[in-house]
Short mmCIF file of C-alpha atoms in Angstrom, two decimals:
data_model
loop_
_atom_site.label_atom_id
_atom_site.label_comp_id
_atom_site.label_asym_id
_atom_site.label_seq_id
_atom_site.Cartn_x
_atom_site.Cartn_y
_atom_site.Cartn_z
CA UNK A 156 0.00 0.00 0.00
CA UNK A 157 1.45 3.41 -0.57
CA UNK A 158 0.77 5.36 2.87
CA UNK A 159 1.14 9.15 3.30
CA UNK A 160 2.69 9.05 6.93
CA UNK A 161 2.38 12.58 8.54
CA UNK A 162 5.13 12.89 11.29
CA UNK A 163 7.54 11.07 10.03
CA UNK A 164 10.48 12.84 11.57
CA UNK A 165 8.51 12.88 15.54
CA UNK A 166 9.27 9.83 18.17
CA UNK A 167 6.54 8.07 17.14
CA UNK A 168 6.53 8.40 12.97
CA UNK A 169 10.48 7.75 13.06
CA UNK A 170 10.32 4.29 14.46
CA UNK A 171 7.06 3.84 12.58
CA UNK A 172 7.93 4.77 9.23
CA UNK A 173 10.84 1.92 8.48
CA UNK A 174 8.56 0.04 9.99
CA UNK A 175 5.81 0.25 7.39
CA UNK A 176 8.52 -0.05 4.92
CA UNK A 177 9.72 -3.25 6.48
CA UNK A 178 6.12 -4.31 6.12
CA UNK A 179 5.89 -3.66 2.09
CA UNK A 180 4.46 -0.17 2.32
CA UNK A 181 5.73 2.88 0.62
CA UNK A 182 5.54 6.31 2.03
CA UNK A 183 4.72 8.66 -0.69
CA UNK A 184 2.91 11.88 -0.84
CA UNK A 185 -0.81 12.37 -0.14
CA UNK A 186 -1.49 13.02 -4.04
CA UNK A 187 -0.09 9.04 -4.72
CA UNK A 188 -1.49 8.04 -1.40
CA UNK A 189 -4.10 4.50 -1.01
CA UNK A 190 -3.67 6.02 3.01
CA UNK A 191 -2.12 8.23 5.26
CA UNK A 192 -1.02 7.93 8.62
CA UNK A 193 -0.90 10.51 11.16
CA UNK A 194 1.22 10.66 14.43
CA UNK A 195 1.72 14.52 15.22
CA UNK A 196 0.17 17.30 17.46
CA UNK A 197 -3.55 18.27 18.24
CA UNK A 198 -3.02 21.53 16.15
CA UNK A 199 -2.14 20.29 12.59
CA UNK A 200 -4.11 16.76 12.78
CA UNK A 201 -7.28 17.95 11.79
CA UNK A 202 -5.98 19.96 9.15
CA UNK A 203 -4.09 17.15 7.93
CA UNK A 204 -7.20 14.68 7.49
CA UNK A 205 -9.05 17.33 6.18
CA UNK A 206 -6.57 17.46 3.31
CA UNK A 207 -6.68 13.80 3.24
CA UNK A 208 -10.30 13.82 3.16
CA UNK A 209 -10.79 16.44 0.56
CA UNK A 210 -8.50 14.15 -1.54
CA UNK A 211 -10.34 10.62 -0.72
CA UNK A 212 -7.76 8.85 1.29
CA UNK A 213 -8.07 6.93 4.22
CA UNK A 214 -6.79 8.30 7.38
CA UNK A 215 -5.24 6.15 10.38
CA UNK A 216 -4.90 8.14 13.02
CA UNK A 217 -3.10 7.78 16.51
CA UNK A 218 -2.84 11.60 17.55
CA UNK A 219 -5.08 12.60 20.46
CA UNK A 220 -6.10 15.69 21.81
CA UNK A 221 -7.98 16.92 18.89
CA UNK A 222 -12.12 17.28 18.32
CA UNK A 223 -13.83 14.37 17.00
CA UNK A 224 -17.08 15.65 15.99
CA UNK A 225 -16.36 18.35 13.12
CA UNK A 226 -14.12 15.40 11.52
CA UNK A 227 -16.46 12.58 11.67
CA UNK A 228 -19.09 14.44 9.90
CA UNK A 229 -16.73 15.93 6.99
CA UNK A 230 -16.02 12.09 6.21
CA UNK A 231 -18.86 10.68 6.34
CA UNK A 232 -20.36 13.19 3.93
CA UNK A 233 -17.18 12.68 1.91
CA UNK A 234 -17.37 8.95 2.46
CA UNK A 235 -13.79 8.52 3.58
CA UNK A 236 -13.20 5.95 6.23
CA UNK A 237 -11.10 7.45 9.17
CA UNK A 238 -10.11 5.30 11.67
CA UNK A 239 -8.94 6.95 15.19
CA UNK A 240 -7.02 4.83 18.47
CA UNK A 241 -6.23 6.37 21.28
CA UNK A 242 -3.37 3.64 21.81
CA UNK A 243 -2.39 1.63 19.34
CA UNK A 244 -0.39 -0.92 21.34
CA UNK A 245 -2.49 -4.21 21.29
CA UNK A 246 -1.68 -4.22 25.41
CA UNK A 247 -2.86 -1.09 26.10
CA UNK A 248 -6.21 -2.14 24.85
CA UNK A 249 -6.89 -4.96 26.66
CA UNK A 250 -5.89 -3.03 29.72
CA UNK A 251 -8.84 -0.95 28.86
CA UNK A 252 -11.28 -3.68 28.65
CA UNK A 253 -9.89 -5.54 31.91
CA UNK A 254 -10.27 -1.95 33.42
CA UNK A 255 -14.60 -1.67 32.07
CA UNK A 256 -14.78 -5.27 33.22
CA UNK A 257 -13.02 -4.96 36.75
CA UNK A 258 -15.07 -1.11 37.19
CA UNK A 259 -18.49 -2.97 36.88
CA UNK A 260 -17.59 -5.07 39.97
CA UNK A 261 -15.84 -2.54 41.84
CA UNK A 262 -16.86 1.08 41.69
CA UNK A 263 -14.13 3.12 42.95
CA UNK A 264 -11.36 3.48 41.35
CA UNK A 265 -8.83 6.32 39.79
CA UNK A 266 -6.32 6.61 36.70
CA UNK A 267 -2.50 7.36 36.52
CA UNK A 268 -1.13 7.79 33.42
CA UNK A 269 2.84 8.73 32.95
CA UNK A 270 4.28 10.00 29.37
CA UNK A 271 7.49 11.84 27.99
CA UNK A 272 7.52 15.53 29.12
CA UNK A 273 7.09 16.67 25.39
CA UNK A 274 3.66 15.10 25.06
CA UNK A 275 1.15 18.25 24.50
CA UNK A 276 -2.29 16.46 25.89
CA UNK A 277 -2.99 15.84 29.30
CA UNK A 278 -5.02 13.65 30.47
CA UNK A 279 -3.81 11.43 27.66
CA UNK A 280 -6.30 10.10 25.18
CA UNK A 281 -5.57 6.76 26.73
CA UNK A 282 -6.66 8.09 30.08
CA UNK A 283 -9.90 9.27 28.42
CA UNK A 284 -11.05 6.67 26.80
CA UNK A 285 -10.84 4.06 29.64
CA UNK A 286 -11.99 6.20 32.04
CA UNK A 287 -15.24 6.38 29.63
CA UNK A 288 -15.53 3.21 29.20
CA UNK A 289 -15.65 2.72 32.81
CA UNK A 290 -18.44 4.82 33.31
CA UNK A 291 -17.09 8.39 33.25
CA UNK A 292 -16.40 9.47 36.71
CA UNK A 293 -13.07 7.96 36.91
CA UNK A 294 -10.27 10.70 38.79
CA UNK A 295 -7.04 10.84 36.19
CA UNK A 296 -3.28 11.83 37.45
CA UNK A 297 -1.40 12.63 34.78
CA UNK A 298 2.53 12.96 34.93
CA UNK A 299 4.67 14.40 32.24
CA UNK A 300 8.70 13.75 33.07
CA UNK A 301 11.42 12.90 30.66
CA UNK A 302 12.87 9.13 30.06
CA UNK A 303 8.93 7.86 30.03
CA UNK A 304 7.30 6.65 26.53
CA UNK A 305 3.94 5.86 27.70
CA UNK A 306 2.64 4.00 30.88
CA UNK A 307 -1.20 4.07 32.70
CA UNK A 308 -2.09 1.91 36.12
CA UNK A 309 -5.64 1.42 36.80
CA UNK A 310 -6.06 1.79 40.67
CA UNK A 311 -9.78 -0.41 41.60
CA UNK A 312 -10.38 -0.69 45.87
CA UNK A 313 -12.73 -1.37 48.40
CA UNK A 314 -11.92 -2.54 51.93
CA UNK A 315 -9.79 -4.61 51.98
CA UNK A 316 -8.10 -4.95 48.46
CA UNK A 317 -6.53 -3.19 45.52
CA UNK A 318 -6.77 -4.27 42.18
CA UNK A 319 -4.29 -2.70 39.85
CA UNK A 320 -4.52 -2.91 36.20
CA UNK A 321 -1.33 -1.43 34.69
CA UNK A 322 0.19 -1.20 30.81
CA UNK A 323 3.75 -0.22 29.84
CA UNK A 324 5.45 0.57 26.46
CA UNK A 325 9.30 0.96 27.06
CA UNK A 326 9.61 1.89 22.93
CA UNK A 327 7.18 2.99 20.66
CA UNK A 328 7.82 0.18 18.46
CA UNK A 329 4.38 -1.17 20.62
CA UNK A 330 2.29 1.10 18.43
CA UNK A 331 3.32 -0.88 15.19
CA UNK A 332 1.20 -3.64 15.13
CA UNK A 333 -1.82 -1.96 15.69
CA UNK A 334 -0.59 0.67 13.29
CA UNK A 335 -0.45 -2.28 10.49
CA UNK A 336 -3.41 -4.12 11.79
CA UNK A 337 -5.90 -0.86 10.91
CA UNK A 338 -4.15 0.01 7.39
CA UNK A 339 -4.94 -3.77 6.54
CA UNK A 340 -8.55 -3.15 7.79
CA UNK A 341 -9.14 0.48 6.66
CA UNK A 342 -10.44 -0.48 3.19
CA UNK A 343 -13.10 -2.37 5.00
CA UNK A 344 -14.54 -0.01 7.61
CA UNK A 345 -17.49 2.40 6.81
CA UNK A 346 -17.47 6.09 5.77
CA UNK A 347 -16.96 8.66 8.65
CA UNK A 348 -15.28 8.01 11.89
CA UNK A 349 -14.25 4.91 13.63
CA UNK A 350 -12.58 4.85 17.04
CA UNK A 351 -10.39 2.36 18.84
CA UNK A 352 -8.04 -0.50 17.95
CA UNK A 353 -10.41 -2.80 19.90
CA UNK A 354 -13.45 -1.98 16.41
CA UNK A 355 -11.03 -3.96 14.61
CA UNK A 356 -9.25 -6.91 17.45
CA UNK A 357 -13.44 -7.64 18.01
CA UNK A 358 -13.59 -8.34 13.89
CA UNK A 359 -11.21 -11.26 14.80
CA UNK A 360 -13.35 -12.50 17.91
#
């Protein structure tokens, strides 16, 4: 596939882009593009699927921090699939779904997520997203210091116990698989918006 890869010189797009290469891709520009991948900052992502929109290629995205809702509709009146994941290590999403499982049995629990000092969001999409899928009301620390790629722990008590429910990339080279997984799927998803790797691990189920 020939893959438009938007931050290809950042900490995530330079481990990622000989990866897709490794994989039988070829980054090209969006003009040649079958699909573009995006891994840069909450102020140029949206302008970047826009432009992939506007020219009918598929988006993978894995930067957070930006507004859904404007997007979603643009594609699916365009009928580009865009596929958004807050994490694309396969780990990190089962740690979200152990976390919605473990919050329906017990209620109180909070969310610590650590990440490299340069990333702009906080909480972290990550955060976010299992915090929603555990209801909502779920208290998030988050902790930006240098030497950290990305880690979250998943604090559940009542008397008595602690459950703790923790995921931990030491390289972003975590993020490829899932990365891979959704440009083999993205032909296949629907116009609009589609969020989290876990849309396309359930396809396998």
């Amino acid at each position: 596939m020939r893959v438009k890869l938007f931050g290809a010189g950042g900490k995530v797009g330079s481990v990622l882009g000989p990866a897709l290469e490794a994989a039988g891709h070829d980054l090209v520009e969006l003009d040649e593009a079958d699909a573009m991948v995006d891994f840069t900052a909450p102020d140029v992502v949206v302008a970047n699927i826009e432009a992939a929109v506007e020219a009918g290629v598929p988006c993978v995205v894995g930067t957070s921090g930006w507004n859904l809702d404007e997007v979603a509709r643009r594609a699916e009146d365009a009928g580009v699939a865009v596929f958004y994941a807050p994490n694309f290590a396969i780990g990190a999403v089962l740690m979200m779904r152990f976390a919605a499982e473990a919050a329906k049995h017990i209620p109180q629990a909070e969310i610590v997520e650590l990440h490299h000092e340069t990333k702009v969001d906080a909480p972290s999409g990550t955060a976010t997203a299992t915090a929603e899928a555990m209801g909502g009301d779920v208290p998030i620390h988050s902790v930006r210091l240098p030497g950290i790629v990305a880690h979250q722990e998943v604090l559940l008590s009542q008397p008595g116990e602690l459950l703790t429910i923790r995921h931990d990339a030491f390289s972003r080279e975590a993020y490829v698989p899932g990365v891979l997984l959704a440009l083999e799927r993205i032909t296949t998803l629907p116009p609009g918006l589609t969020v989290g790797l876990g849309a396309l691990l359930d396809r396998d189920s």
